[in-house]
XYZ file of C-alpha atoms in Angstrom:
526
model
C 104.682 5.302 43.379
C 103.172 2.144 44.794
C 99.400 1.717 45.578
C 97.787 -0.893 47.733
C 95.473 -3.624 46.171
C 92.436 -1.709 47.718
C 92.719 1.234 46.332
C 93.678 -0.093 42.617
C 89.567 -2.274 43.132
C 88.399 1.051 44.030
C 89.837 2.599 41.178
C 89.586 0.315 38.446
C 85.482 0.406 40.107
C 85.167 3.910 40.026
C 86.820 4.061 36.081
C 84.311 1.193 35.218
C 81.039 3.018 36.815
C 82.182 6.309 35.038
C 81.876 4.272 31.299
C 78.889 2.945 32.239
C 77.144 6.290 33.507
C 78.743 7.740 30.237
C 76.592 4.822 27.913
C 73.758 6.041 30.119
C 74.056 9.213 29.027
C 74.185 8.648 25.780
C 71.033 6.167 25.018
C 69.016 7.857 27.819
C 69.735 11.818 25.408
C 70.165 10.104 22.202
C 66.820 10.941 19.180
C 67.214 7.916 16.984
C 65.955 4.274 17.946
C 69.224 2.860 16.652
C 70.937 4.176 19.691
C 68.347 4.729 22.345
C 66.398 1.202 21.550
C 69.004 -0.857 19.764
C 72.103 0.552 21.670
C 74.158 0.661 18.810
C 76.679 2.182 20.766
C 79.836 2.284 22.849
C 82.124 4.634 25.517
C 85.533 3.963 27.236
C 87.549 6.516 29.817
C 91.457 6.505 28.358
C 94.134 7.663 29.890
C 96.631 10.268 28.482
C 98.195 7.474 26.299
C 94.893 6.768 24.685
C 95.043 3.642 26.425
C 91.300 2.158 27.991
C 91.221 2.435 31.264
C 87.491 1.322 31.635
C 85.010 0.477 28.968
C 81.287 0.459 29.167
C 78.818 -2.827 27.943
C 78.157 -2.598 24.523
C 79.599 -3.344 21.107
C 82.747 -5.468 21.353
C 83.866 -3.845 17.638
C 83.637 -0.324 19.081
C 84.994 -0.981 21.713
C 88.064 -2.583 20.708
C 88.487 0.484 18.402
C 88.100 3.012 19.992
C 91.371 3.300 21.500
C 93.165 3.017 18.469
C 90.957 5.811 16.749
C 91.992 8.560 19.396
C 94.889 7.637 18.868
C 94.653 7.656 15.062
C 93.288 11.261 15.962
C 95.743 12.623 17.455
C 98.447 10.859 14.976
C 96.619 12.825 12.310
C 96.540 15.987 14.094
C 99.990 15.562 15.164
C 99.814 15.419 18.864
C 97.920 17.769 21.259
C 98.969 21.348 20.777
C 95.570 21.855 19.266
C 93.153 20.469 21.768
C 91.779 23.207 24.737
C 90.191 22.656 27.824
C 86.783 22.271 27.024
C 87.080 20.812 23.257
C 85.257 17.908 21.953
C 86.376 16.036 18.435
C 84.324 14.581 16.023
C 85.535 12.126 13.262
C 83.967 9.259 10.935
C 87.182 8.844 8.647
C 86.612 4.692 7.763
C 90.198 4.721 7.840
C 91.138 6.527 11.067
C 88.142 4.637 13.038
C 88.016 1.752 10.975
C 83.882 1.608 10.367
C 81.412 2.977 8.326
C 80.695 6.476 7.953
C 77.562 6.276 9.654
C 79.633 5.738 13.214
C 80.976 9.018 14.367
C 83.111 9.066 17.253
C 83.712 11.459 19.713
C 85.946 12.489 22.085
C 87.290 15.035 24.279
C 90.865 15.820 26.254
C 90.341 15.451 30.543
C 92.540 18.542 31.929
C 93.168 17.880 36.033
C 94.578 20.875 37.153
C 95.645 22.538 33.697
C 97.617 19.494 32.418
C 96.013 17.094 30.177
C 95.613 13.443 32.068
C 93.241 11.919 29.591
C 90.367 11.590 27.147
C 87.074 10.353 27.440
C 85.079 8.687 24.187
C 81.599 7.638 22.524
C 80.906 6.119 19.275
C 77.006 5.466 17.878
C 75.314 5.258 14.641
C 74.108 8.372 13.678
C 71.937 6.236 10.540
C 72.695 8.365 7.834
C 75.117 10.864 6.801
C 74.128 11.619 3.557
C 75.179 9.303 1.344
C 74.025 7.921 -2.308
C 70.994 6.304 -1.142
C 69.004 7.007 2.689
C 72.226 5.042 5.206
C 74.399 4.342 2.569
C 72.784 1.861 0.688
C 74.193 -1.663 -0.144
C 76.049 -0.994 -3.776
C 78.158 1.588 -2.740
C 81.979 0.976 -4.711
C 83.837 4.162 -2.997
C 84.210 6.134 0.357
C 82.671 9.011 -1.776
C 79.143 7.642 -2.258
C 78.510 6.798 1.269
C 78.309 10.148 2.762
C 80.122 13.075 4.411
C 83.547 12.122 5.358
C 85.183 14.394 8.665
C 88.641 13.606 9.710
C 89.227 15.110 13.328
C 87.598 18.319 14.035
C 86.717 20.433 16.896
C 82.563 20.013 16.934
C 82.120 21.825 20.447
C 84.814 24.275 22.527
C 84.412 25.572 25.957
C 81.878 27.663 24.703
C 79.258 25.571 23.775
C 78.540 23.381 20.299
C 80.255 24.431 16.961
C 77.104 25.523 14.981
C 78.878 25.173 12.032
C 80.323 21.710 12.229
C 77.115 20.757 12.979
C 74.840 22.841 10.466
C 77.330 20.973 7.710
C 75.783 17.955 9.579
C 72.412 18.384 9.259
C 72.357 19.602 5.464
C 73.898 16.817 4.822
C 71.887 13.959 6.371
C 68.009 13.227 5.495
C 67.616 12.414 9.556
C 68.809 16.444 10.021
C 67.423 17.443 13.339
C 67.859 13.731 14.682
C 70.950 13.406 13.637
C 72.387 16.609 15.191
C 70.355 15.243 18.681
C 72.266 12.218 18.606
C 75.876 14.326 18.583
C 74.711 16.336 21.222
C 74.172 12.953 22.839
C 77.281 11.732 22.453
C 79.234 15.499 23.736
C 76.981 14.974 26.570
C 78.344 11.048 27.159
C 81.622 12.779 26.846
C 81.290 15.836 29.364
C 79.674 13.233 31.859
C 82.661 11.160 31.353
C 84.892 14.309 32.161
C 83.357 15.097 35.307
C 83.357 11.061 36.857
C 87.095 11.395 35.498
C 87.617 14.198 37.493
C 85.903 13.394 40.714
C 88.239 10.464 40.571
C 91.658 12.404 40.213
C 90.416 14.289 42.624
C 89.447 12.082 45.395
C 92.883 10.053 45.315
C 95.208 12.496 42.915
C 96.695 11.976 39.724
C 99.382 10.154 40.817
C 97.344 7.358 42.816
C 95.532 6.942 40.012
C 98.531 6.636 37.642
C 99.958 3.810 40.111
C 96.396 1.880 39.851
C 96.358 2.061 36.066
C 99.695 0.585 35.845
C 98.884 -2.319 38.341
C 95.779 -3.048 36.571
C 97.629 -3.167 33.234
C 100.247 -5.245 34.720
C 97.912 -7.897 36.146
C 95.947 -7.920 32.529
C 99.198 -8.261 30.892
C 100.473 -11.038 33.372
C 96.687 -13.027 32.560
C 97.112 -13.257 28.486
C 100.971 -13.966 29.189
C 99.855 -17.286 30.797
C 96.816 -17.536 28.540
C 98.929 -18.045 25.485
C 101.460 -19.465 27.270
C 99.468 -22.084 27.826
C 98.215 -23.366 24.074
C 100.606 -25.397 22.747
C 102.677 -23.804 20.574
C 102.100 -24.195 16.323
C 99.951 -22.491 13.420
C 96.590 -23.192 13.111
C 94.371 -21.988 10.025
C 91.148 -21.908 9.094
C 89.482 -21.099 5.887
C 86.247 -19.959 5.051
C 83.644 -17.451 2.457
C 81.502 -14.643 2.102
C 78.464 -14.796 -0.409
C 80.002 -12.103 -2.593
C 81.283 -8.294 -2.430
C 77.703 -6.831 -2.311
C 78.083 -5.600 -6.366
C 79.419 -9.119 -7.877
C 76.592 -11.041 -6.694
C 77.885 -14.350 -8.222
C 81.355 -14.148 -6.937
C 82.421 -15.191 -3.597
C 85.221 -13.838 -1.514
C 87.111 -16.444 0.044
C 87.985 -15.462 4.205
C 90.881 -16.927 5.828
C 93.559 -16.950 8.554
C 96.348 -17.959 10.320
C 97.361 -18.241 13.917
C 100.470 -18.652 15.204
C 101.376 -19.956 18.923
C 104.893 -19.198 20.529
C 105.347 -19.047 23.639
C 103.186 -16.097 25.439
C 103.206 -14.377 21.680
C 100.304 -14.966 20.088
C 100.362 -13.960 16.018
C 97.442 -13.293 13.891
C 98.129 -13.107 10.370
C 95.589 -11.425 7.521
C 98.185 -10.587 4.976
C 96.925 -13.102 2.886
C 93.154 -11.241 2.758
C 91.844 -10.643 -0.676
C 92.634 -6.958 -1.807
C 89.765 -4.719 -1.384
C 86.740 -5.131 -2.861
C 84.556 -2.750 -5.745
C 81.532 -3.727 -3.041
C 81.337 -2.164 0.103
C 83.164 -4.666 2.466
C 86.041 -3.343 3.578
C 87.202 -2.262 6.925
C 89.707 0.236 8.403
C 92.741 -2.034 10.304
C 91.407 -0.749 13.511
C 88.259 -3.232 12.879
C 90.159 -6.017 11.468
C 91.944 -5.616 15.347
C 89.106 -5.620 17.336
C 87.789 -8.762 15.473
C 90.564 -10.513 16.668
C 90.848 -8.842 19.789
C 86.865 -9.845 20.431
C 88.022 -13.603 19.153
C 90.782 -14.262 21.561
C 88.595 -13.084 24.877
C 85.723 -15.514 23.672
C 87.734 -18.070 23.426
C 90.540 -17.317 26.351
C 89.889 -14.646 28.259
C 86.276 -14.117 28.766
C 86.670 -13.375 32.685
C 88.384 -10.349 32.326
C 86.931 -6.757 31.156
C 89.210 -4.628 28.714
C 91.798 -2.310 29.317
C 95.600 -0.742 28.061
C 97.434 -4.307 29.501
C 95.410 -6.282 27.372
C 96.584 -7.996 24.260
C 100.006 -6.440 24.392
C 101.093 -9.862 23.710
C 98.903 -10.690 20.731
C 100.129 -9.216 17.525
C 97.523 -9.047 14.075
C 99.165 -8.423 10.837
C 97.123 -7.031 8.162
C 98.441 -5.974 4.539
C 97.547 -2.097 3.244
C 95.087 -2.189 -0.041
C 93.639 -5.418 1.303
C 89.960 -5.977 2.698
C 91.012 -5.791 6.123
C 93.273 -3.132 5.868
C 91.188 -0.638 3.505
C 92.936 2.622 1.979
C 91.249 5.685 0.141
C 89.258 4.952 -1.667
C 87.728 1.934 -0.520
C 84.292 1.322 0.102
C 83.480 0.336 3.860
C 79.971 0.337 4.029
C 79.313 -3.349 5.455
C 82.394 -3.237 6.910
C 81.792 -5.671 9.908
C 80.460 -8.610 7.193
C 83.738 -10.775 6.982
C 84.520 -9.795 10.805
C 82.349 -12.125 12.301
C 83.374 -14.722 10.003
C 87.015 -14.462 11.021
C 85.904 -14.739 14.403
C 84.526 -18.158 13.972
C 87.023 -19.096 11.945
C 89.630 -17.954 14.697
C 87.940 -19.944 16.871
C 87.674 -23.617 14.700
C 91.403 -22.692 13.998
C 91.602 -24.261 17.677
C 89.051 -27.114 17.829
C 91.740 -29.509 18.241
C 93.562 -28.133 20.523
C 90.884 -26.780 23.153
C 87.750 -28.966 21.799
C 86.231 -28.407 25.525
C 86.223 -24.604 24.764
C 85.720 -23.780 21.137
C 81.897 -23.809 19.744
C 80.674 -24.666 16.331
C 80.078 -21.572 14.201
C 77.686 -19.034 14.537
C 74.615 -18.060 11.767
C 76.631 -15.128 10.624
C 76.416 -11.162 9.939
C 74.563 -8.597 11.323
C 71.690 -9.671 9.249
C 70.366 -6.342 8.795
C 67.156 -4.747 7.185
C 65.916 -1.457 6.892
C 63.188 0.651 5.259
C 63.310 4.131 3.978
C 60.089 6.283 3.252
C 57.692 9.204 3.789
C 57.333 10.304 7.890
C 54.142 9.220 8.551
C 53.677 11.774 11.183
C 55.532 14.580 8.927
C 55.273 14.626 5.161
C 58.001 16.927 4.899
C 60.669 14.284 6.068
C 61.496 10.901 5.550
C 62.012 7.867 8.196
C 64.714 5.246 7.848
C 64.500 2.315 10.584
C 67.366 -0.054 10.400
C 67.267 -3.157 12.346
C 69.780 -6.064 13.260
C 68.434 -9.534 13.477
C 69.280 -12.255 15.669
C 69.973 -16.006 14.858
C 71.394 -19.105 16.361
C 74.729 -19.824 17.857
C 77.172 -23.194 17.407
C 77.216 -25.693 19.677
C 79.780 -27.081 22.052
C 80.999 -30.074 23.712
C 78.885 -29.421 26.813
C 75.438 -27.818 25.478
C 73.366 -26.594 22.818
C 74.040 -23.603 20.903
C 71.456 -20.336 22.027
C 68.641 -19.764 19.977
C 68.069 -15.833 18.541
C 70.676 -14.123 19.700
C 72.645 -11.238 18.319
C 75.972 -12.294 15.999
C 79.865 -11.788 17.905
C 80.391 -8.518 16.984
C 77.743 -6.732 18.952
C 77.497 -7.826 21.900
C 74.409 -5.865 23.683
C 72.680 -4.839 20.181
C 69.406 -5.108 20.313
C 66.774 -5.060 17.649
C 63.936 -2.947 17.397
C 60.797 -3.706 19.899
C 57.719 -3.999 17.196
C 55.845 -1.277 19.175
C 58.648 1.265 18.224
C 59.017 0.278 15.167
C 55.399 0.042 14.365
C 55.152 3.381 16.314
C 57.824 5.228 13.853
C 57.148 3.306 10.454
C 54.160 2.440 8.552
C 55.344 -1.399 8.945
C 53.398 -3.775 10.662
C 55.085 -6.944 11.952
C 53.087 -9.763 11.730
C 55.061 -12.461 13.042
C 58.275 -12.662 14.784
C 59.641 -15.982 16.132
C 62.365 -18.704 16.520
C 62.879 -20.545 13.260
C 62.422 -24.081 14.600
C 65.007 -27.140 12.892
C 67.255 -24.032 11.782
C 70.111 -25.125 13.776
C 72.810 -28.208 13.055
C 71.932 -31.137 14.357
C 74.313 -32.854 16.458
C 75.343 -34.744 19.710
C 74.675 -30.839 20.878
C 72.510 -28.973 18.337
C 73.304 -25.698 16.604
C 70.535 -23.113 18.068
C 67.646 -21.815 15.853
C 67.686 -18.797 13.819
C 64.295 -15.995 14.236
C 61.281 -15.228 11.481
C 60.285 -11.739 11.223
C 57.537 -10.816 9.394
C 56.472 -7.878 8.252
C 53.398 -5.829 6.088
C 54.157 -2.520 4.769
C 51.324 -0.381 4.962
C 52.210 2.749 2.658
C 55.486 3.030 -0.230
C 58.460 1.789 1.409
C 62.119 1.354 -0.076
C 63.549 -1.869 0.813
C 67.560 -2.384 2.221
C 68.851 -5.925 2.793
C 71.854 -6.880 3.543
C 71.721 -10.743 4.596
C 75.409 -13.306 4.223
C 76.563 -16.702 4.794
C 74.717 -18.928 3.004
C 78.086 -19.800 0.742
C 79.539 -20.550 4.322
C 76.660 -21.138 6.676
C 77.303 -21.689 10.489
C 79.414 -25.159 9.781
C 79.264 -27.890 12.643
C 82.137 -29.266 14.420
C 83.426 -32.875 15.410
C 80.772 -34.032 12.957
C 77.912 -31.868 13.608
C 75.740 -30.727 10.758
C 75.954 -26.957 9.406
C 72.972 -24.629 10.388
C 70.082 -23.742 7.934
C 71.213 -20.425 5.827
C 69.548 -17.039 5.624
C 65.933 -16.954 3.693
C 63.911 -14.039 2.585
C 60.509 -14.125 0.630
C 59.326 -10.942 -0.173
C 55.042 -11.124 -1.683
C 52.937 -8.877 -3.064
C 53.952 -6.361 -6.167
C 57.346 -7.935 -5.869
C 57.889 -12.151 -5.578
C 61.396 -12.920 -4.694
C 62.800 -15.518 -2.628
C 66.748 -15.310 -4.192
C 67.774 -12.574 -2.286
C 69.370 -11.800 0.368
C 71.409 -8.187 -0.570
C 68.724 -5.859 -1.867
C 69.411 -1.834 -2.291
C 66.482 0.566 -2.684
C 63.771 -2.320 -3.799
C 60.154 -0.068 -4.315
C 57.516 -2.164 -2.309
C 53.943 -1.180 -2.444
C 51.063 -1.054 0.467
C 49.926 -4.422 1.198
C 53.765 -6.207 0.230
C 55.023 -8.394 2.844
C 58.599 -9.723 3.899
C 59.610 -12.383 5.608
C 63.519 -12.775 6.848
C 64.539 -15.900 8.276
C 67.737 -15.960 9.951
C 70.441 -19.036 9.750
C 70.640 -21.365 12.372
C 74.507 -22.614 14.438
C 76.351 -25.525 13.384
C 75.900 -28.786 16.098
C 78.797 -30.224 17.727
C 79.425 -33.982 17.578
C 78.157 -36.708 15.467
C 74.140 -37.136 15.510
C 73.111 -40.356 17.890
């Protein structure tokens, strides 16, 4: 069947709005801050291949995985003789998924008519699952210790919620009630999906829609074909290192890739990763993909949104047992840390070849901190706030590199506002700014990292997990690196030598002070 070019914009449209009233959903129900003030989030409408047929804003990690875990689902499951009209599936299986425990996915089967046309999906940070130490802690050195572990299973039917999927949740997660509100977010992300979906197939029929899908796919297909087609043709490495595993503070792990141009066939090749770690670093393949997949749009295809024609001609080889291709029973915790790494290092691969595209590097990780303590406002529980900082961003051959934004991998994170965290946590936040003279100088300089400082104001246990300063943002065409990460923590505890810190006992009246690294500059200094 053969649509006309109106009806495919309408289409594609009406599949794009439906993601994007799903993400709505979601942060407008969700209970924790991480989702409905950071956004820590993602959904995407597939079709009955698993394949994305529109994707809302939000983390580019998710959402280049999420595909391949409904797919990793149903692989596991063998097929879909066991899903109903009406289910919804929950997993967090590092090595289905590809993250953390903490990110659940969730999904549920579209039926039009009694046959099964597609799936809808939502992923978000639930915070804590239960593990060793409140969110999994930084020392973690197997799956085991970072919390409860679900493969695919049925956590609502067409009868309502499956109380006892979900009463395993709660027991096992200090955020309990939360926790459980923030699944019932997600289902509800996923039936609003269902019903956009469905007002879709039913406005232009299954078979319309079918015919738009595979014109859409064709014409994102056709668009990397000439992408790659276009860069000359060769292999092109780039090398690189994280500070250390997380447990082996002295040791770092070297980061590296190569690239390989032929034709329209573009090859990315991890096989020579370091084998997994004992500290929690490594990622499910499905991450290691999306890395790259998030890489290659940056740098080449920026214009267009994702969906199932995409990267069909890009290929990423990873090698099982290795960091970016983690088996039972790795440790994933801080699985994202060498991910944005590779992305700048995928990106200087090219700096020859496309200098008026590439940028110098960016400050780094997530940069994340979080404290764990009493509820102020309920004695009985505890509180755990985790927050994402921002930092500067490389320079190019045209401009300046941004000052305090969020690192490649997430996209529309945001960090917490101080009046909700000061609301939730007895933290004040004393200071929060750009980091001036962080970034590289250079004909363009690197942007500035942010200060955030804070003053605990009751017993607080202390999370930190900071990288890059072996490897800071690194300049390009002679531009000067960007500062590293700093943190000075006063009071009962002096420090100023770390940057990875699990479960650290600060007393009222300690403060802490993170400064964020700064982008490399691009071209020599006048």
């Amino acid at each position: 069947m053969t649509v006309d070019i109106v009806t495919t914009e309408i289409v594609r449209n009406l599949l794009q709005s439906a993601a994007e009233d799903m993400l709505a959903t979601l942060v407008r129900s969700a209970f924790q801050p991480l989702l409905y003030e950071n956004q820590d989030a993602a959904v995407a409408v597939l079709d009955r291949n698993a394949d994305v047929l529109g994707q809302s804003s939000g983390l580019p990690l998710f959402l280049g995985s999420l595909d391949a875990a409904v797919a990793g689902a149903l692989l596991e499951r063998g097929g879909t003789d066991w899903l109903d009209e009406g289910d919804v599936v929950c997993l967090n299986d590092p090595y289905i998924q590809g993250t953390h425990v903490n990110d659940v996915t969730i999904f549920a089967p579209v039926h039009f008519r009694g046959e099964l046309v597609g799936y809808v999906a939502a992923r978000g940070d639930v915070t804590d699952v239960g593990g060793r130490d409140p969110g999994g802690g930084t020392e973690t050195t197997e799956v085991y210790q970072e919390g409860l572990r679900l493969g695919p299973v049925k956590i609502a039917t067409a009868s309502g919620p499956a109380h006892d999927i979900l009463d395993i949740l709660y027991r096992n997660s200090r955020s309990k009630g939360l926790v459980v509100g923030d699944l019932n977010a997600m289902i509800a992300a996923c039936r609003t999906g269902q019903r956009r979906l469905t007002e879709t197939l039913e406005r232009f029929g299954v078979d319309q829609v079918e015919a738009a899908r595979d014109a859409i796919f064709q014409q994102s297909e056709a668009a990397d074909l000439a992408i790659v087609r276009a860069i000359p043709d060769g292999v092109y490495t780039c090398e690189g290192a994280m500070d250390n595993d997380g447990i082996d503070l002295d040791t770092p792990v070297p980061i590296s890739l190569s690239v390989r141009v032929s034709g329209d066939h573009l090859t990315v090749d991890l096989t020579g990763s370091p084998d997994a770690t004992l500290g929690p670093i490594n990622c499910g393949r499905p991450q290691a993909v999306a890395a790259m997949r998030v890489a290659y749009k940056m740098l080449f295809a920026p214009e267009r949104s994702f969906d199932g024609g995409c990267f069909r001609n890009i290929e990423v080889l990873t090698r099982p047992g290795s960091i970016h291709h983690a088996v039972e029973p790795a440790a994933c915790g801080w699985y994202y840390s060498s991910l944005g790494l590779l992305i700048d290092l995928f990106i200087s691969a090219f700096a020859k070849v496309v200098p008026d595209r590439v940028t110098a590097a960016q400050f780094g990780d997530s940069m994340i901190s979080y404290f764990a303590g009493v509820d102020p406002h309920d004695a009985s529980s505890r509180y755990l706030c985790v927050e994402a900082h921002a930092g500067g961003w490389g320079a190019s051959a045209t401009s300046a590199g941004a000052d305090g934004v969020i690192n490649v991998i997430n996209g529309s994170f945001r960090n917490t506002p101080v009046e909700a965290l000061e609301a939730q946590c007895p933290v004040t936040v004393t200071h929060y700014g750009i980091r001036r003279g962080s970034g590289g100088r250079g004909r363009h300089r690197g942007g500035d990292g942010v200060v955030r400082s804070y003053r605990f104001e009751d017993h607080t246990e202390l999370y930190l997990w900071l990288d890059r300063s072996v490897t800071p943002a690194w300049g390009l065409a002679g531009g000067a690196p960007g500062e590293p990460p700093r943190v000075e923590i006063s009071g009962s505890v002096n420090r100023d030598d770390l940057l990875k810190v699990n479960g650290l006992r600060l007393a009222p009246g300690d403060t802490l002070r993170i400064l964020t690294g700064g982008g490399g500059g691009y071209g020599r200094p006048s």
